[in-house]
XYZ file of C-alpha atoms in Angstrom:
478
model
C 0.477 0.012 0.097
C 0.893 3.669 -0.525
C 1.019 5.116 2.581
C 0.441 9.282 2.152
C 0.152 11.499 4.738
C -0.884 15.043 5.811
C 0.853 17.696 7.586
C -0.504 16.657 11.128
C 1.514 16.833 13.922
C 1.952 12.797 15.896
C -0.769 12.351 18.376
C -3.409 14.719 16.735
C -6.735 13.766 16.266
C -7.608 11.767 13.437
C -10.547 10.622 11.609
C -11.323 6.802 12.069
C -10.446 5.193 8.064
C -12.753 2.712 6.612
C -11.228 -0.156 7.274
C -10.760 -1.812 11.094
C -7.200 -2.847 11.131
C -5.291 -4.589 14.632
C -2.548 -1.948 14.797
C 1.181 -3.143 15.622
C 2.359 -2.575 19.028
C 3.119 0.846 19.571
C 6.468 2.282 21.612
C 6.231 4.178 24.416
C 8.413 5.653 26.329
C 8.248 4.543 30.050
C 8.254 0.641 30.198
C 10.292 -1.095 32.354
C 13.189 -3.208 29.823
C 14.324 -6.906 29.790
C 18.041 -5.690 29.082
C 19.529 -8.873 29.078
C 16.530 -9.839 25.482
C 17.812 -6.486 24.089
C 21.567 -6.769 24.093
C 20.828 -10.696 22.979
C 18.945 -8.660 20.086
C 21.008 -6.771 18.682
C 24.307 -8.975 19.534
C 22.524 -11.046 16.980
C 21.087 -8.714 14.473
C 24.313 -6.566 14.344
C 26.559 -9.487 14.718
C 28.015 -8.688 10.944
C 29.402 -5.729 11.261
C 32.933 -5.445 11.145
C 33.658 -3.775 14.101
C 33.353 -3.313 17.525
C 32.928 0.049 17.478
C 30.423 -0.276 14.634
C 28.064 -2.606 17.155
C 28.161 -0.666 19.683
C 27.088 2.038 18.573
C 24.243 0.341 16.537
C 23.356 -0.649 20.362
C 23.723 3.086 21.389
C 21.579 3.993 18.499
C 19.225 1.447 18.576
C 18.180 1.428 22.289
C 17.894 5.460 21.435
C 14.714 4.513 19.192
C 12.939 3.194 21.396
C 13.516 5.270 24.340
C 13.744 8.485 23.361
C 10.430 10.433 23.255
C 9.704 13.027 20.336
C 11.878 13.788 17.797
C 14.466 11.279 17.461
C 17.452 13.713 16.238
C 20.977 12.069 16.707
C 21.863 14.735 19.590
C 18.508 13.732 21.766
C 19.148 10.154 20.512
C 22.900 10.276 22.392
C 21.677 12.004 25.469
C 18.869 9.670 25.960
C 21.061 6.673 26.548
C 24.830 7.984 26.789
C 27.169 10.573 29.037
C 29.834 10.776 26.611
C 30.413 13.997 25.574
C 31.024 12.471 21.871
C 28.314 10.029 22.067
C 26.132 12.481 19.281
C 29.184 12.801 16.803
C 29.522 9.225 17.050
C 26.629 8.280 16.106
C 25.857 10.813 13.252
C 29.453 9.375 11.926
C 28.264 6.187 12.273
C 24.764 6.269 9.980
C 26.349 8.945 7.635
C 30.156 7.472 7.033
C 31.029 4.316 8.317
C 31.617 1.793 6.183
C 28.618 -1.150 7.196
C 26.806 -2.901 4.444
C 22.901 -3.173 5.521
C 21.777 -6.217 3.670
C 23.251 -8.579 5.718
C 21.853 -7.164 8.985
C 18.865 -7.282 7.336
C 18.452 -11.094 6.952
C 19.905 -11.381 10.597
C 16.488 -9.162 11.343
C 13.895 -11.311 9.513
C 15.450 -14.814 10.292
C 14.878 -13.197 13.607
C 11.689 -11.979 13.081
C 10.180 -15.094 10.978
C 11.577 -16.905 14.356
C 9.047 -15.073 17.000
C 5.986 -14.166 14.557
C 5.823 -16.871 11.718
C 5.055 -13.991 8.848
C 1.549 -15.406 6.858
C 3.058 -12.825 3.871
C 5.371 -10.827 2.329
C 3.682 -7.391 1.833
C 5.430 -4.333 0.279
C 4.399 -0.640 1.297
C 5.208 2.737 0.111
C 5.847 5.216 2.464
C 5.950 8.894 0.690
C 8.569 10.993 3.260
C 8.212 15.008 2.238
C 11.634 17.061 1.933
C 12.322 20.476 1.375
C 15.009 21.376 -1.027
C 17.083 19.000 -3.533
C 19.838 17.869 -1.524
C 18.311 13.903 -0.432
C 18.800 11.250 -1.947
C 16.367 10.143 -4.744
C 14.263 13.263 -4.128
C 11.651 14.697 -6.721
C 8.261 15.859 -7.297
C 5.516 13.591 -7.396
C 1.487 13.633 -7.706
C 0.429 12.121 -4.671
C -3.454 10.982 -5.393
C -4.713 9.858 -2.017
C -2.833 13.638 -0.686
C -4.120 15.167 -3.769
C -1.597 17.230 -4.289
C 2.743 17.311 -5.687
C 4.992 16.865 -2.988
C 8.179 16.953 -3.294
C 10.179 13.808 -1.226
C 11.883 10.938 -1.215
C 9.760 7.349 -1.767
C 10.757 4.009 0.103
C 9.554 0.876 -0.682
C 9.716 -1.600 1.978
C 9.025 -5.207 2.782
C 7.714 -6.664 5.548
C 6.514 -9.495 7.026
C 2.700 -9.795 8.525
C 0.993 -11.790 11.061
C -2.593 -10.643 12.097
C -1.234 -8.483 14.570
C 2.561 -7.168 13.885
C 3.667 -6.516 10.744
C 7.458 -5.976 10.675
C 9.699 -4.326 8.197
C 12.877 -6.111 7.076
C 13.968 -4.837 3.180
C 13.647 -1.396 2.014
C 14.499 0.231 -1.856
C 15.165 3.959 -1.924
C 13.302 4.935 -5.799
C 15.372 7.318 -7.691
C 13.490 7.762 -10.810
C 14.543 10.586 -13.703
C 18.108 11.727 -12.664
C 19.079 9.974 -10.281
C 19.125 6.513 -11.975
C 21.231 7.887 -14.688
C 23.268 11.862 -13.779
C 26.225 10.336 -12.769
C 27.013 13.783 -11.030
C 23.876 13.352 -8.576
C 24.441 9.934 -7.981
C 28.505 10.528 -6.732
C 27.121 13.289 -4.833
C 24.681 10.897 -2.850
C 27.390 8.323 -2.642
C 25.311 6.014 -4.453
C 27.243 3.121 -5.485
C 27.470 2.104 -9.671
C 25.488 -1.158 -10.003
C 23.752 -1.983 -6.622
C 20.293 -3.401 -6.668
C 17.448 -1.879 -7.309
C 19.076 2.105 -8.167
C 17.514 1.933 -11.416
C 14.176 1.471 -13.487
C 10.860 1.699 -13.306
C 9.066 1.262 -10.079
C 8.015 -2.141 -10.895
C 11.068 -3.736 -11.696
C 12.535 -1.990 -7.719
C 9.591 -3.502 -6.410
C 10.251 -6.993 -8.004
C 14.418 -6.364 -6.732
C 12.936 -5.571 -3.490
C 11.201 -9.428 -3.300
C 13.878 -10.675 -4.252
C 16.290 -9.202 -2.070
C 14.076 -10.209 0.944
C 13.655 -13.702 -0.675
C 17.649 -14.123 -0.406
C 17.398 -13.047 3.534
C 14.232 -14.659 4.245
C 16.335 -18.431 5.151
C 13.800 -19.953 7.565
C 11.854 -22.667 6.204
C 9.358 -21.310 8.465
C 8.483 -18.752 5.468
C 9.204 -20.681 2.934
C 6.782 -19.823 0.174
C 5.409 -16.873 1.831
C 2.444 -15.223 -0.858
C 3.912 -11.567 -1.591
C 0.726 -8.516 -1.270
C 0.937 -5.666 -2.659
C -1.376 -2.916 -3.125
C 0.470 -0.302 -5.033
C -1.531 1.022 -7.963
C -0.723 3.947 -9.180
C 2.436 3.326 -8.405
C 3.663 0.401 -10.118
C 2.778 -1.249 -13.323
C 0.679 -4.031 -12.018
C 0.392 -6.393 -15.521
C 4.688 -6.176 -15.057
C 4.695 -6.405 -11.324
C 3.114 -9.843 -11.738
C 4.401 -10.977 -14.317
C 7.711 -11.096 -12.694
C 5.897 -12.671 -9.928
C 4.853 -15.350 -12.011
C 8.243 -15.594 -13.584
C 9.831 -16.116 -10.091
C 7.229 -18.384 -8.760
C 6.623 -16.399 -6.565
C 2.629 -16.621 -5.447
C 1.134 -13.298 -4.701
C -2.446 -11.180 -4.173
C -1.745 -7.887 -6.118
C -4.530 -4.767 -6.254
C -5.441 -3.890 -10.028
C -6.926 -1.417 -11.466
C -10.444 -1.818 -12.629
C -9.744 -1.009 -16.260
C -7.636 -4.079 -16.333
C -8.612 -6.372 -19.167
C -9.000 -10.201 -18.307
C -9.644 -12.717 -20.599
C -12.538 -15.265 -18.270
C -11.444 -18.439 -18.288
C -15.451 -20.051 -18.272
C -18.478 -18.842 -18.167
C -20.068 -16.881 -15.454
C -22.538 -14.784 -14.396
C -22.310 -11.840 -17.355
C -20.286 -13.666 -19.626
C -22.036 -15.567 -22.566
C -20.917 -18.796 -23.044
C -19.624 -17.123 -26.620
C -17.520 -14.600 -24.444
C -16.489 -17.376 -21.408
C -12.472 -17.734 -22.758
C -12.334 -15.540 -25.327
C -13.247 -11.915 -25.257
C -11.918 -9.775 -22.724
C -13.388 -7.966 -20.548
C -12.537 -5.278 -17.243
C -11.887 -6.676 -13.847
C -14.124 -4.262 -12.862
C -17.440 -5.431 -14.558
C -16.588 -9.618 -14.227
C -16.063 -8.794 -10.916
C -19.306 -6.731 -10.081
C -21.460 -9.800 -12.563
C -20.238 -12.192 -9.730
C -20.709 -9.997 -6.684
C -23.985 -8.907 -8.436
C -25.179 -12.755 -7.482
C -27.868 -12.876 -4.408
C -26.542 -13.995 -1.508
C -26.779 -17.590 -0.032
C -28.317 -16.454 2.991
C -30.247 -12.809 3.543
C -27.567 -10.123 4.947
C -27.906 -8.864 8.617
C -27.014 -4.888 9.299
C -24.412 -6.416 10.967
C -22.768 -8.360 8.392
C -19.478 -8.140 7.762
C -17.055 -7.615 4.545
C -15.976 -10.113 3.042
C -14.749 -10.875 -0.705
C -16.152 -12.243 -3.835
C -14.639 -13.662 -6.516
C -14.954 -14.335 -9.901
C -13.749 -18.004 -11.455
C -10.817 -18.569 -13.015
C -9.231 -15.806 -15.177
C -6.252 -14.902 -17.890
C -3.983 -12.204 -18.245
C -2.038 -11.730 -22.478
C 1.434 -13.569 -21.520
C 1.012 -15.061 -18.083
C 0.949 -18.382 -18.088
C -0.842 -19.603 -14.970
C -4.825 -19.271 -14.108
C -5.497 -16.242 -12.261
C -8.930 -15.247 -9.699
C -10.191 -11.539 -9.249
C -11.760 -10.984 -5.452
C -13.198 -7.877 -4.509
C -15.601 -6.778 -1.317
C -19.092 -7.362 -0.949
C -20.741 -5.312 1.292
C -24.025 -6.199 3.866
C -26.171 -5.335 0.219
C -24.111 -7.845 -1.846
C -22.444 -5.018 -3.158
C -19.124 -4.946 -4.370
C -17.108 -1.665 -4.571
C -13.015 -0.808 -3.144
C -9.452 -2.891 -4.032
C -9.846 -5.208 -6.701
C -7.009 -7.737 -5.998
C -5.418 -10.314 -8.839
C -4.331 -13.647 -7.347
C -3.098 -17.001 -8.209
C -3.693 -18.315 -5.215
C -6.676 -20.074 -7.473
C -6.633 -22.892 -4.829
C -7.083 -21.464 -1.737
C -10.441 -20.597 -0.849
C -11.649 -16.756 -1.496
C -12.370 -16.047 1.990
C -9.097 -16.670 3.208
C -7.592 -14.887 0.209
C -9.674 -11.677 0.853
C -8.276 -11.643 4.408
C -4.437 -12.407 2.900
C -5.589 -9.000 1.501
C -6.666 -7.350 3.811
C -2.763 -7.445 5.428
C -1.840 -4.652 3.233
C -3.132 -2.335 5.685
C -0.456 -3.776 8.713
C 2.548 -2.154 6.637
C 0.530 0.990 6.247
C 0.228 1.314 9.574
C 3.531 -0.334 10.323
C 4.529 3.321 8.339
C 2.362 5.576 10.650
C 4.448 4.321 13.563
C 7.699 4.624 12.280
C 7.280 7.728 11.384
C 5.386 8.828 15.105
C 7.367 7.162 16.991
C 10.690 5.457 14.803
C 11.902 8.412 13.603
C 11.749 7.955 10.333
C 11.360 11.668 9.442
C 13.470 12.600 11.333
C 16.468 11.800 8.805
C 16.954 14.269 6.259
C 18.643 11.478 4.199
C 20.737 13.090 1.488
C 23.311 9.504 1.205
C 22.254 7.001 -0.117
C 24.274 4.743 2.725
C 23.027 7.186 5.033
C 19.518 6.682 4.459
C 20.175 2.957 4.158
C 21.320 2.542 7.517
C 18.831 4.399 8.612
C 16.051 3.179 7.879
C 18.172 -1.005 8.393
C 18.381 1.062 12.184
C 14.595 2.305 12.641
C 13.173 -1.426 11.851
C 15.747 -3.290 14.203
C 14.199 -0.538 16.647
C 10.261 -1.719 16.160
C 10.736 -4.940 15.526
C 12.068 -5.671 19.398
C 9.297 -3.023 20.547
C 6.729 -5.040 19.154
C 8.853 -8.716 19.616
C 10.956 -8.517 22.248
C 8.854 -9.387 24.652
C 7.236 -12.247 23.021
C 7.958 -16.037 23.106
C 8.607 -17.701 20.012
C 6.160 -19.812 18.551
C 5.780 -23.265 18.183
C 6.049 -24.615 15.310
C 3.128 -25.601 13.222
C 2.539 -29.062 12.641
C 2.214 -29.786 8.922
C -0.602 -31.475 7.546
C 0.414 -35.250 5.648
C -2.444 -34.669 3.367
C -2.457 -31.322 0.588
C -0.247 -29.096 -0.749
C 1.425 -26.649 1.916
C 0.319 -23.425 2.784
C 2.175 -20.525 0.826
C 2.761 -23.334 -2.022
C 0.977 -24.716 -5.844
C -0.804 -27.567 -5.757
C 0.802 -29.855 -7.806
C -0.162 -28.958 -11.472
C -1.600 -25.689 -10.804
C 1.230 -23.562 -12.177
C 2.536 -23.775 -15.843
C 6.468 -24.762 -16.077
C 6.693 -21.562 -18.013
C 8.928 -18.718 -16.899
C 11.802 8.783 30.157
C 11.379 12.277 28.845
C 14.498 14.173 28.219
C 15.244 17.704 29.443
C 16.267 20.318 26.062
C 18.254 18.102 23.794
C 22.165 18.457 23.579
C 24.708 15.629 25.004
C 25.076 14.928 28.781
C 27.981 16.373 29.344
C 31.145 13.399 31.228
C 34.286 11.462 30.024
C 34.788 11.686 26.376
C 36.714 8.263 26.372
C 33.508 6.469 28.251
C 31.540 3.826 26.767
C 27.751 4.832 25.810
C 25.591 3.389 28.773
C 21.801 2.358 27.385
C 19.226 3.833 29.813
C 17.134 0.980 31.653
C 14.029 1.823 30.590
C 12.225 1.278 26.874
C 8.638 1.019 25.028
C 5.835 -1.179 25.467
C 3.270 -1.896 23.299
C -0.462 -1.099 23.355
C -1.625 -1.887 19.611
C -4.353 1.154 17.964
C -7.985 -0.142 16.532
C -7.720 1.298 13.132
C -5.937 2.308 10.027
C -5.125 6.386 9.802
C -6.578 7.950 6.718
C -4.649 7.861 3.670
C -1.908 11.814 5.062
C 1.790 12.998 3.429
C 4.283 12.152 5.906
C 5.040 16.308 7.526
C 8.481 17.261 6.591
C 10.717 17.504 8.984
C 10.983 20.477 10.553
C 14.550 20.172 10.961
C 17.524 17.532 11.000
C 21.049 16.671 12.368
C 21.596 13.795 10.039
C 21.881 14.222 6.928
């Protein structure tokens, strides 16, 4: 889902959304923390950092994101968790200039999240981050339909491991459109590595690169075959995205525009026998015809919105059977998003529930912005942006899952296909609050000492409306 947020300060009142959702746990300063558990988490996730000082400052930065109330500037993070007079400078250096690779950290983070949560899907979400000026890496002007205006922004594409309760970010790409893909001077100024994956091409290509990266990073067998859920209409070419997922043999639930032309594979309501299997029809019209069928049971005023599904459809050039899924209200009518999926072997209600996980990624991005410093970073350099996003993701994951015990591995059924796997033959073989900001005084050589308090995690009950992430008023990290 493309998350665009209106210029609303954190904590302000927002209207209720039309689609209820279980919000990810929210971190709040002033709650007790299991210090040994946090230390073990940081030691595991950041184990691959080559130098001891990098691992130490990763610990300080991550803990600062958890315990610092309000804006997460580097100076405030340092003051919250260290008595060193040079901590702020060291943190700035660690994020912006220290040469460490973020992908191994994300791989360890993804495995940790899988062990703690047993995710149901890999959800792709997009965050629009308004910026001032033209110095931030990837900054460009973009019309945001959800906000109804054009903004100067960065666009981050995130991969989230989603359960019914928690959706944790485990991978990111920074969208680099137009000159940022080709202009050597711009790329050199932002330190974009030549040949770095996901730094060139259209949005759908960068989304597919992110899916590939998440697939490499998530090595736990419990996450094998997770379907990809993506609501990127208006941002990526959904037909190209579907084709790329099919070529990768990744199962998926992808939102599509209503005017997408599909080919019904067999007769259904609103399609005559002569049209079935041959004549093209718009997705909106085909789904509406199916949803127009009288419900099997009389609806009640308290009826819960469920999904309706068409029969099998096909897309030109896509060698697998597909199905359209859409919402059905209490009166049986359609409306809202339309989803295209290759999960034709799964019940429509299950597929509809899987599609609903897309709202979790949008909710998580709100929390990352409000509580974890997502917007408190200017992101002038490509490595700095990725370092910051990795540290924010780690802080969120621990805040959401650090106090939970790993779930027991589910028993495998001796019959039927594994979850997330196509049945045989289903696929073609084709392709505490602090004072004023500022570092606490202390010995310049002293080690950073973390605060003894960190957040707990209440949940929000509903998705906030679409809004554009507010532009930071001041940043100390660039």
